[in-house]
Coordinates of C-alpha atoms in Angstrom, one line a residue:
M238 CA -3.6 -3.9 60.7
E239 CA -7.4 -3.1 59.4
P240 CA -6.1 -0.3 57.1
E241 CA -3.5 -2.1 55.5
A242 CA -5.7 -4.9 54.0
P243 CA -7.5 -3.6 51.6
A244 CA -4.5 -1.6 50.7
G245 CA -2.3 -4.4 50.0
Q246 CA -5.7 -6.2 48.1
A247 CA -6.1 -2.8 45.7
P248 CA -2.7 -4.4 43.5
A249 CA -3.5 -7.5 43.8
A250 CA -7.0 -7.0 42.5
A251 CA -5.6 -4.4 39.7
S252 CA -2.5 -7.2 38.9
K253 CA -5.6 -10.0 38.2
L254 CA -7.8 -6.7 36.2
S255 CA -4.8 -6.7 34.0
E256 CA -4.3 -10.1 33.4
A257 CA -8.1 -10.9 32.4
V258 CA -7.8 -7.9 30.1
G259 CA -4.5 -9.7 29.0
A260 CA -5.9 -12.8 28.2
A261 CA -9.2 -11.6 27.0
L262 CA -6.6 -9.5 24.3
Q263 CA -4.7 -12.5 24.0
D264 CA -7.6 -14.7 22.5
P265 CA -7.7 -13.8 18.2
R266 CA -11.0 -13.7 17.8
R267 CA -11.6 -11.4 21.1
Q268 CA -8.4 -8.7 19.3
R269 CA -10.0 -9.0 16.0
R270 CA -13.3 -7.8 16.9
L271 CA -11.4 -4.5 18.4
V272 CA -8.7 -3.8 16.2
L273 CA -12.2 -3.9 13.8
V274 CA -14.1 -1.7 16.4
I275 CA -10.5 0.5 16.4
V276 CA -10.9 0.7 12.7
C277 CA -14.9 1.9 12.0
V278 CA -13.9 4.6 14.9
A279 CA -11.4 5.8 13.1
L280 CA -13.3 5.7 9.4
F281 CA -15.7 7.4 11.3
L282 CA -14.0 10.3 12.6
D283 CA -12.1 11.1 9.7
N284 CA -15.2 11.7 7.9
M285 CA -17.4 13.4 10.5
L286 CA -14.2 15.7 11.3
Y287 CA -14.2 15.8 6.7
M288 CA -18.0 17.4 6.9
V289 CA -19.2 18.7 10.4
I290 CA -17.2 22.1 8.9
V291 CA -19.7 22.1 6.4
P292 CA -22.2 25.2 8.6
I293 CA -19.0 26.2 10.2
V294 CA -16.5 27.2 7.1
P295 CA -19.3 29.9 5.4
Y296 CA -19.3 31.4 9.3
Y297 CA -15.2 31.6 9.9
V298 CA -14.6 33.0 5.9
H299 CA -17.8 35.4 5.8
A300 CA -16.1 36.8 9.1
A301 CA -12.1 36.7 7.6
S302 CA -13.7 38.9 4.9
E303 CA -14.9 41.5 6.6
K304 CA -12.2 42.3 8.9
P305 CA -10.7 44.3 5.8
T306 CA -13.9 46.3 5.6
P307 CA -13.6 49.3 8.4
T308 CA -9.8 50.7 7.0
P309 CA -10.7 51.4 3.4
S310 CA -14.4 53.2 4.8
P311 CA -13.1 56.5 5.8
T312 CA -14.6 59.5 2.9
P313 CA -12.2 59.0 0.2
P314 CA -14.7 59.5 -2.3
T315 CA -15.8 63.7 -1.8
P316 CA -12.4 65.0 -3.4
T317 CA -13.2 63.7 -6.7
N318 CA -16.8 62.7 -6.4
A319 CA -17.6 65.4 -4.2
S320 CA -21.1 66.5 -5.6
A321 CA -21.5 62.9 -7.2
V322 CA -22.1 61.5 -3.4
T323 CA -24.3 64.6 -2.7
V324 CA -26.3 64.1 -4.6
N325 CA -26.7 60.5 -4.4
T326 CA -26.7 59.6 -0.5
S327 CA -27.5 63.4 0.9
E328 CA -29.6 62.5 3.7
P329 CA -27.7 60.4 5.7
P330 CA -24.2 59.7 4.5
T331 CA -22.4 58.2 7.3
A332 CA -24.7 55.3 8.3
A333 CA -25.3 54.8 4.2
M334 CA -21.5 54.9 3.9
P335 CA -20.7 51.5 7.0
A336 CA -24.0 49.9 5.7
K337 CA -22.7 48.8 2.2
S338 CA -19.9 48.4 3.2
I339 CA -20.3 46.1 5.2
V340 CA -23.0 44.5 3.5
K341 CA -20.5 44.3 0.0
P342 CA -17.8 44.1 1.2
Q343 CA -14.1 44.3 -1.0
H344 CA -14.6 40.3 -0.8
P345 CA -17.6 39.7 -3.2
R346 CA -19.4 36.5 -2.6
D347 CA -18.3 34.8 -5.0
N348 CA -14.7 35.0 -3.7
E349 CA -16.2 33.1 -0.8
D350 CA -17.6 30.4 -2.5
V351 CA -14.1 29.9 -3.8
K352 CA -12.3 29.8 -0.7
I353 CA -14.8 27.8 0.9
G354 CA -14.7 24.9 -1.8
V355 CA -10.4 25.0 -1.9
L356 CA -10.3 24.7 1.5
F357 CA -13.1 21.0 0.7
A358 CA -10.3 20.8 -2.1
S359 CA -7.1 21.2 -0.2
K360 CA -7.9 17.3 2.6
A361 CA -8.1 15.4 -0.4
I362 CA -5.7 17.2 -2.3
L363 CA -3.1 16.5 0.0
Q364 CA -4.3 13.3 0.5
L365 CA -3.9 12.5 -3.0
L366 CA -0.5 13.5 -3.1
V367 CA 0.7 11.3 -0.2
N368 CA -1.3 8.3 -1.1
P369 CA 1.6 6.6 -3.2
L370 CA 4.4 7.7 -0.3
S371 CA 1.5 6.0 2.3
G372 CA 0.7 3.2 0.9
T373 CA 4.4 2.3 0.9
F374 CA 5.2 3.0 4.0
I375 CA 2.1 0.7 5.1
D376 CA 3.5 -2.0 3.3
R377 CA 7.4 -1.2 4.7
M378 CA 6.0 -0.6 8.4
S379 CA 2.7 -3.1 9.4
Y380 CA -0.2 -1.7 9.5
D381 CA -1.0 -0.2 13.1
L382 CA 1.6 2.0 13.3
P383 CA 1.1 3.9 10.0
L384 CA -3.0 3.8 11.8
L385 CA -1.2 5.4 14.7
L386 CA 0.4 7.7 13.8
G387 CA -2.9 9.0 11.3
L388 CA -4.9 9.3 14.3
G389 CA -1.5 10.9 15.9
V390 CA -1.8 14.1 12.7
L391 CA -6.2 13.6 12.8
F392 CA -5.7 14.8 16.7
A393 CA -3.6 17.6 15.9
S394 CA -5.5 18.6 12.8
T395 CA -8.8 18.4 15.0
V396 CA -7.3 20.9 17.9
M397 CA -6.1 23.2 14.7
F398 CA -9.3 23.3 14.1
A399 CA -10.7 24.1 16.9
F400 CA -8.6 27.2 18.0
A401 CA -8.2 28.7 14.1
E402 CA -9.0 32.7 13.5
D403 CA -8.7 32.9 10.2
Y404 CA -8.6 31.4 6.9
A405 CA -4.8 30.4 6.6
T406 CA -5.3 28.4 10.0
L407 CA -8.2 26.3 8.6
F408 CA -6.4 26.0 5.6
A409 CA -3.5 24.6 7.4
A410 CA -6.1 22.5 9.6
R411 CA -7.3 20.8 6.6
S412 CA -4.9 20.4 4.8
L413 CA -3.2 18.3 7.9
Q414 CA -5.6 15.9 8.2
G415 CA -5.6 15.4 5.1
L416 CA -2.2 13.8 5.5
G417 CA -3.5 12.2 8.7
S418 CA -6.5 10.5 6.4
A419 CA -3.8 8.9 3.5
F420 CA -2.3 6.7 6.7
A421 CA -5.4 6.3 8.6
D422 CA -7.9 5.4 5.8
T423 CA -5.0 3.3 3.9
S424 CA -4.2 1.4 6.6
G425 CA -7.4 0.5 8.1
I426 CA -9.5 -0.7 4.9
A427 CA -5.7 -2.8 4.8
M428 CA -5.7 -4.0 8.5
I429 CA -9.1 -4.9 7.7
A430 CA -9.0 -6.7 5.0
D431 CA -6.0 -8.6 6.7
K432 CA -7.1 -9.5 9.4
Y433 CA -10.4 -11.1 7.9
P434 CA -8.6 -14.1 5.3
E435 CA -12.1 -15.3 3.8
E436 CA -14.1 -13.4 1.5
P437 CA -17.7 -13.6 3.2
E438 CA -16.2 -11.9 7.0
R439 CA -14.0 -10.2 4.8
S440 CA -17.2 -8.0 2.9
R441 CA -19.1 -8.1 6.0
A442 CA -16.3 -6.6 7.9
L443 CA -15.4 -4.1 5.2
G444 CA -19.3 -3.7 4.5
L445 CA -19.9 -2.2 8.4
A446 CA -16.3 -0.2 8.2
L447 CA -18.2 1.7 4.2
A448 CA -21.1 2.1 7.1
F449 CA -19.4 3.8 9.5
I450 CA -17.9 6.2 7.0
S451 CA -21.4 7.1 6.0
F452 CA -22.6 7.8 9.2
G453 CA -19.8 10.1 10.1
S454 CA -20.2 12.3 7.3
L455 CA -24.8 12.1 7.4
V456 CA -24.2 12.8 10.8
A457 CA -21.5 15.2 11.1
P458 CA -23.4 18.5 9.6
P459 CA -26.4 18.2 12.1
F460 CA -24.1 17.7 14.9
G461 CA -21.7 20.6 13.8
G462 CA -24.1 22.7 13.5
F463 CA -26.0 22.2 17.0
L464 CA -22.7 22.3 18.9
H465 CA -21.3 25.8 17.1
E466 CA -24.5 27.2 17.8
F467 CA -25.0 26.4 21.4
A468 CA -21.7 25.7 22.6
G469 CA -19.4 27.5 20.6
K470 CA -17.5 26.6 17.8
S471 CA -14.3 25.1 19.3
A472 CA -16.8 22.4 20.8
P473 CA -17.4 20.1 17.8
F474 CA -13.7 19.7 16.9
L475 CA -12.9 19.1 20.7
V476 CA -15.2 16.0 21.1
L477 CA -13.0 14.9 17.5
A478 CA -10.4 15.5 19.6
A479 CA -10.7 13.6 22.6
V480 CA -12.6 10.8 20.2
S481 CA -9.2 10.4 18.3
L482 CA -6.9 10.8 21.0
F483 CA -9.1 7.6 23.2
D484 CA -8.7 5.8 19.7
A485 CA -5.4 5.7 19.3
L486 CA -5.0 4.7 23.3
L487 CA -6.8 1.6 22.3
L488 CA -5.4 1.2 19.4
L489 CA -1.9 1.1 21.1
V490 CA -3.5 -1.0 23.6
V491 CA -5.3 -4.0 22.0
A492 CA -2.4 -3.4 18.9
K493 CA 0.6 -2.9 21.0
P494 CA 3.0 -1.5 17.7
F495 CA 6.3 -0.6 19.8
S496 CA 6.5 -4.2 21.2
A497 CA 9.1 -6.9 20.5
A498 CA 5.9 -9.1 19.0
A499 CA 5.4 -6.0 16.5
R500 CA 8.7 -5.6 15.9
A501 CA 9.0 -9.4 14.6
R502 CA 6.0 -8.7 12.7
A503 CA 7.9 -6.0 10.8
N504 CA 9.5 -9.0 9.3
L505 CA 7.5 -9.4 6.6
P506 CA 7.0 -10.3 2.4
V507 CA 7.3 -7.9 0.0
G508 CA 4.7 -6.4 -0.8
T509 CA 3.9 -5.6 -4.6
P510 CA 5.3 -2.0 -5.7
I511 CA 1.5 0.7 -5.9
H512 CA 3.1 1.2 -9.7
R513 CA 3.2 -2.7 -11.0
L514 CA -0.2 -2.8 -8.9
M515 CA -1.3 0.3 -11.1
L516 CA -1.0 -1.3 -14.1
D517 CA -2.2 -4.5 -13.2
P518 CA -5.9 -4.0 -16.0
Y519 CA -8.3 -5.3 -12.8
I520 CA -7.3 -3.4 -10.5
A521 CA -7.3 -0.5 -12.7
V522 CA -11.1 -1.8 -13.6
V523 CA -12.3 -1.2 -10.2
A524 CA -10.3 2.1 -9.6
G525 CA -12.0 3.4 -12.5
A526 CA -15.4 2.4 -10.7
L527 CA -14.3 3.8 -7.8
T528 CA -14.0 7.2 -9.3
T529 CA -16.1 7.8 -11.5
C530 CA -19.0 6.3 -9.2
N531 CA -17.9 8.5 -6.2
I532 CA -17.9 12.2 -8.6
P533 CA -22.0 12.4 -8.9
L534 CA -22.0 12.7 -5.1
A535 CA -18.5 14.5 -4.7
F536 CA -19.9 17.5 -7.3
L537 CA -23.4 17.6 -5.9
E538 CA -22.4 17.6 -2.9
P539 CA -21.3 21.5 -3.1
T540 CA -23.7 22.7 -5.8
I541 CA -27.3 21.3 -4.9
A542 CA -27.9 23.8 -2.3
T543 CA -27.8 26.5 -4.8
W544 CA -29.9 24.8 -7.3
M545 CA -32.4 23.9 -4.7
E546 CA -33.1 27.8 -3.5
R547 CA -32.6 28.9 -7.1
T548 CA -35.6 25.9 -8.6
M549 CA -37.9 24.9 -5.8
A550 CA -36.9 28.4 -3.0
A551 CA -35.4 25.5 -0.6
S552 CA -34.0 26.8 2.6
E553 CA -30.7 26.1 3.9
W554 CA -32.8 23.8 6.8
E555 CA -33.9 21.6 3.8
A556 CA -30.9 21.6 2.1
G557 CA -29.1 20.8 5.3
I558 CA -31.4 17.4 5.7
A559 CA -32.0 16.5 2.3
W560 CA -29.0 14.5 2.6
L561 CA -29.7 12.8 5.5
P562 CA -32.4 10.4 4.6
A563 CA -29.6 8.9 2.0
F564 CA -28.0 6.6 5.0
V565 CA -31.3 4.6 5.5
P566 CA -30.7 3.2 1.6
H567 CA -26.6 3.7 1.8
V568 CA -27.4 0.8 4.8
L569 CA -29.4 -1.2 2.7
G570 CA -26.8 -1.6 0.6
V571 CA -24.4 -3.0 1.7
Y572 CA -26.2 -4.9 4.0
L573 CA -27.9 -6.5 0.3
T574 CA -24.6 -6.6 -0.9
V575 CA -23.0 -8.8 2.2
R576 CA -25.4 -11.2 2.1
L577 CA -25.5 -12.1 -1.3
A578 CA -21.8 -11.8 -1.9
A579 CA -21.6 -14.0 1.1
R580 CA -24.3 -16.6 -0.9
Y581 CA -23.4 -15.8 -4.2
P582 CA -18.8 -14.8 -4.7
H583 CA -18.0 -14.5 -7.6
L584 CA -20.7 -12.1 -9.3
Q585 CA -19.4 -9.6 -6.9
W586 CA -18.3 -7.5 -11.1
L587 CA -22.7 -8.3 -11.3
Y588 CA -23.2 -5.8 -8.3
G589 CA -20.7 -3.4 -8.9
A590 CA -22.2 -3.1 -12.5
F591 CA -25.9 -2.7 -11.2
G592 CA -24.3 -0.1 -8.8
L593 CA -23.2 2.3 -11.1
A594 CA -26.6 2.1 -13.5
V595 CA -28.5 3.0 -10.6
I596 CA -26.2 5.8 -10.2
G597 CA -26.3 7.1 -13.6
A598 CA -29.9 7.5 -13.5
S599 CA -30.9 8.5 -9.7
S600 CA -27.8 11.3 -11.1
C601 CA -29.7 11.7 -14.0
L602 CA -33.3 12.6 -12.4
V603 CA -31.8 15.3 -10.1
P604 CA -32.0 18.0 -12.6
A605 CA -35.8 17.3 -13.5
C606 CA -36.8 17.1 -9.9
R607 CA -38.7 20.1 -8.8
S608 CA -40.0 19.4 -5.5
F609 CA -38.1 18.0 -2.6
A610 CA -39.8 14.7 -1.8
P611 CA -38.4 13.8 -5.3
L612 CA -34.9 14.9 -5.2
V613 CA -35.2 13.1 -1.7
I614 CA -35.9 9.5 -3.6
S615 CA -33.1 10.7 -6.4
L616 CA -30.8 10.8 -3.7
C617 CA -31.0 8.1 -2.3
G618 CA -30.9 5.9 -4.9
L619 CA -27.8 7.8 -5.4
C620 CA -26.1 6.4 -1.7
F621 CA -27.6 3.1 -2.8
G622 CA -25.5 2.6 -5.7
I623 CA -22.7 3.8 -3.8
A624 CA -23.3 1.6 -1.2
L625 CA -23.3 -1.5 -4.1
V626 CA -20.6 -0.4 -6.1
D627 CA -18.2 0.4 -3.0
T628 CA -19.0 -3.4 -0.7
A629 CA -18.6 -5.4 -3.7
L630 CA -15.5 -3.8 -5.6
L631 CA -13.3 -3.4 -2.1
P632 CA -13.1 -6.4 -1.4
T633 CA -12.4 -7.6 -4.7
L634 CA -9.2 -5.5 -4.8
A635 CA -7.9 -7.5 -1.5
F636 CA -8.7 -10.5 -3.8
L637 CA -7.3 -9.4 -6.1
V638 CA -3.8 -8.8 -5.1
D639 CA -4.0 -12.8 -3.1
V640 CA -4.3 -14.5 -6.2
R641 CA -2.7 -11.8 -8.8
H642 CA 0.2 -10.3 -6.2
V643 CA 1.3 -10.3 -2.4
S644 CA -0.7 -10.8 0.1
V645 CA -0.1 -7.2 1.3
Y646 CA -3.0 -4.8 1.9
G647 CA -1.4 -0.9 1.8
S648 CA -0.6 -0.3 -1.3
V649 CA -3.8 -1.7 -3.0
Y650 CA -6.0 0.3 -0.9
A651 CA -4.2 3.4 -1.3
I652 CA -5.0 3.1 -5.0
A653 CA -9.1 2.9 -3.8
D654 CA -8.1 5.5 -1.9
I655 CA -6.8 7.6 -4.7
S656 CA -9.7 7.1 -6.3
Y657 CA -11.6 8.5 -3.8
C658 CA -9.6 11.2 -3.5
V659 CA -9.5 12.1 -7.5
A660 CA -13.2 12.7 -7.1
Y661 CA -13.2 14.9 -3.9
A662 CA -10.0 16.9 -5.2
L663 CA -12.0 17.6 -7.8
G664 CA -16.0 18.4 -6.9
P665 CA -15.4 21.8 -5.0
I666 CA -13.1 23.0 -7.3
V667 CA -14.4 22.1 -10.8
A668 CA -18.7 21.3 -10.1
G669 CA -18.4 24.9 -9.8
H670 CA -17.7 26.1 -12.8
I671 CA -19.3 23.9 -15.0
V672 CA -22.6 24.5 -13.6
H673 CA -22.2 28.2 -14.6
S674 CA -20.9 27.7 -18.2
L675 CA -22.9 24.8 -18.7
G676 CA -25.8 24.6 -16.4
F677 CA -25.9 22.4 -13.1
A678 CA -28.9 19.6 -15.5
Q679 CA -25.7 19.4 -17.6
L680 CA -23.7 18.6 -15.3
S681 CA -25.9 16.1 -13.7
L682 CA -26.7 14.3 -16.9
G683 CA -23.1 14.0 -18.2
M684 CA -22.0 12.3 -14.4
G685 CA -25.2 9.5 -15.2
L686 CA -23.9 8.9 -18.7
A687 CA -20.6 8.6 -17.4
N688 CA -21.7 6.3 -15.2
L689 CA -23.9 4.6 -17.7
L690 CA -21.0 4.0 -20.0
Y691 CA -18.6 2.6 -17.1
A692 CA -21.0 -0.8 -15.7
P693 CA -20.2 -2.3 -18.9
V694 CA -16.6 -2.2 -18.5
L695 CA -17.2 -4.2 -15.2
L696 CA -17.3 -7.2 -17.6
L697 CA -13.8 -7.5 -17.6
L698 CA -14.0 -9.2 -13.9
R699 CA -16.4 -11.6 -14.7
N700 CA -13.9 -14.3 -14.4
V701 CA -11.7 -13.1 -11.3
G702 CA -14.3 -15.2 -9.1
L703 CA -13.0 -17.9 -11.0
L704 CA -9.6 -17.5 -9.7
K705 CA -8.8 -19.1 -6.2
R706 CA -5.7 -19.4 -4.0
S707 CA -3.6 -22.5 -3.3
R708 CA -4.4 -23.0 0.4
S709 CA -2.5 -26.4 -0.1
E710 CA 1.2 -24.2 -0.4
R711 CA -0.4 -21.5 1.6
D712 CA -0.2 -23.9 4.8
V713 CA 2.3 -25.9 3.5
L714 CA 4.8 -22.3 3.5
L715 CA 3.6 -21.2 7.1
D716 CA 4.7 -22.9 10.2
E717 CA 1.8 -21.6 11.9
P718 CA -2.0 -20.9 11.2
P719 CA -2.8 -17.2 9.7
Q720 CA -3.1 -15.1 12.1
G721 CA -3.6 -11.6 10.3
L722 CA -1.0 -9.5 9.7
Y723 CA 1.0 -10.8 6.7
D724 CA 0.2 -14.0 6.5
A725 CA 1.4 -13.4 3.0
V726 CA 2.5 -16.4 0.2
R727 CA 4.0 -15.3 -3.1
L728 CA 1.2 -17.4 -4.8
R729 CA 2.4 -16.6 -7.9
E730 CA 5.9 -16.9 -7.4
R731 CA 6.9 -20.4 -8.4
P732 CA 7.6 -21.1 -11.9
M733 CA 5.1 -21.8 -14.2
S734 CA 5.8 -25.6 -16.5
D735 CA 3.8 -26.8 -19.3
R736 CA 3.4 -30.4 -20.0
D737 CA 6.5 -31.0 -21.2
G738 CA 8.9 -29.7 -18.2
A739 CA 9.9 -26.2 -19.9
P740 CA 9.4 -23.1 -18.1
R741 CA 7.6 -20.7 -19.4
S742 CA 6.3 -17.5 -18.1
P743 CA 2.8 -16.9 -16.3
P744 CA -0.2 -16.4 -18.6
G745 CA -1.4 -11.9 -19.2
P746 CA -4.2 -10.3 -17.5
F747 CA -6.8 -10.4 -19.9
D748 CA -5.6 -13.6 -21.3
A749 CA -8.9 -16.0 -20.5
C750 CA -9.4 -17.5 -17.1
E751 CA -11.1 -20.6 -18.1
E752 CA -8.6 -22.0 -19.7
D753 CA -6.4 -25.0 -18.6
D754 CA -3.3 -22.5 -18.4
Y755 CA -4.8 -21.3 -14.4
D756 CA -6.1 -24.8 -13.3
Y757 CA -2.8 -23.7 -10.8
Y758 CA -4.9 -21.1 -9.6
T759 CA -8.4 -23.0 -9.3
R760 CA -7.5 -26.2 -7.5
S761 CA -7.7 -25.7 -3.4

């Protein structure tokens, strides 16, 4: 009887533990924090996988380019140019010819650079193509199921990277990562915007997600290089695959996307189509700012190492470590913007405009740097400005959807993802050609000037802060208090009428927000 007691107590203890975990998950505040952790890990993982191949891909591509060289190395030049060959290589003909074929293979160095650039851009290109479809899919299917799908695709892509042996497999894995990112990134950011409907908490949560994105991008190259050097080429990818699998399992436990409650939540209000959101001039201004602010980073990453080597004789270690100190000002920019937005939420456009000005000035200063320390300071200013723009304008997109459309966020954050992908799809391919044709200084000055010229455009957003959601109508129409996930109200669906009672259409998007016609939005 004694051994049976512990055996009987084990199921009881397990059931109590499961009940305790279930009770903890039922708490909306704890569940919301767990969702934030899951999304941050997913964004961290995606950017880790994006940048972890930076020190590894040249090894793959160079090894692949050496494979065809042993076959053409027999002695075809002997029949026609035998005399010339014997005159130039009279001493060790068999030793010199293989050495030349290895050092200068049939695939030149420029061809390897093109291959690497196309490989880096393939992820952003496919993500750019899939984002309009993924945004509509997220609006139809809720946020948790697309996030789970994206994590699954990222897991498959990471495993392909781990066991890839040639360029074609690397290209397929990189493109597959773009497909997973189109679902994971967009649904993750949209889920944060939905779970945190109030502005101070929303800005704080999105700022934390941006910090994880920056941390993943900056930590990935040394992480990948270290594990590739001491544990083998598959080690960094297997670690990331395990993280993605764990994050997907945690999402299954917390969100339960296949449960009856999740299927009941799938009865959603119809979100605004993505093409209509793209035609909204306010959203178009924000999307343009997101693209413009990320162009310097996307164009400098593939070109600055070569420029540092030629200008300041920098080593590979210095070229790799130059971006690492920029993590501190990026986090500082996120923190300052969140604190300022909590105190002065109507000035989000000003924070974004100031960030564009900082990016423009920093980009113009990069070509003037002739030593390592000033260059690091310029890159820190660049990342600080990007943090200001992203942290200020990502919550603005959700706010614009709340006050002007239906509070369903998949399509609007698909537009934000498209804005990023435009920069990172063009960067690895176009930046090298611009440097070769015009020069690195002209590239940096052009990008800086573009940011400085776009900063005043954000003045068009200065009246957005005057718009407020009608909470009274939201509380009347909703039977339950908001718990996130598509607690949306069509704020502009009811017909508007003038003082005589005659119906009229709502005002245009760029009409003055301080007019009396907008009193409907300013009442709370």
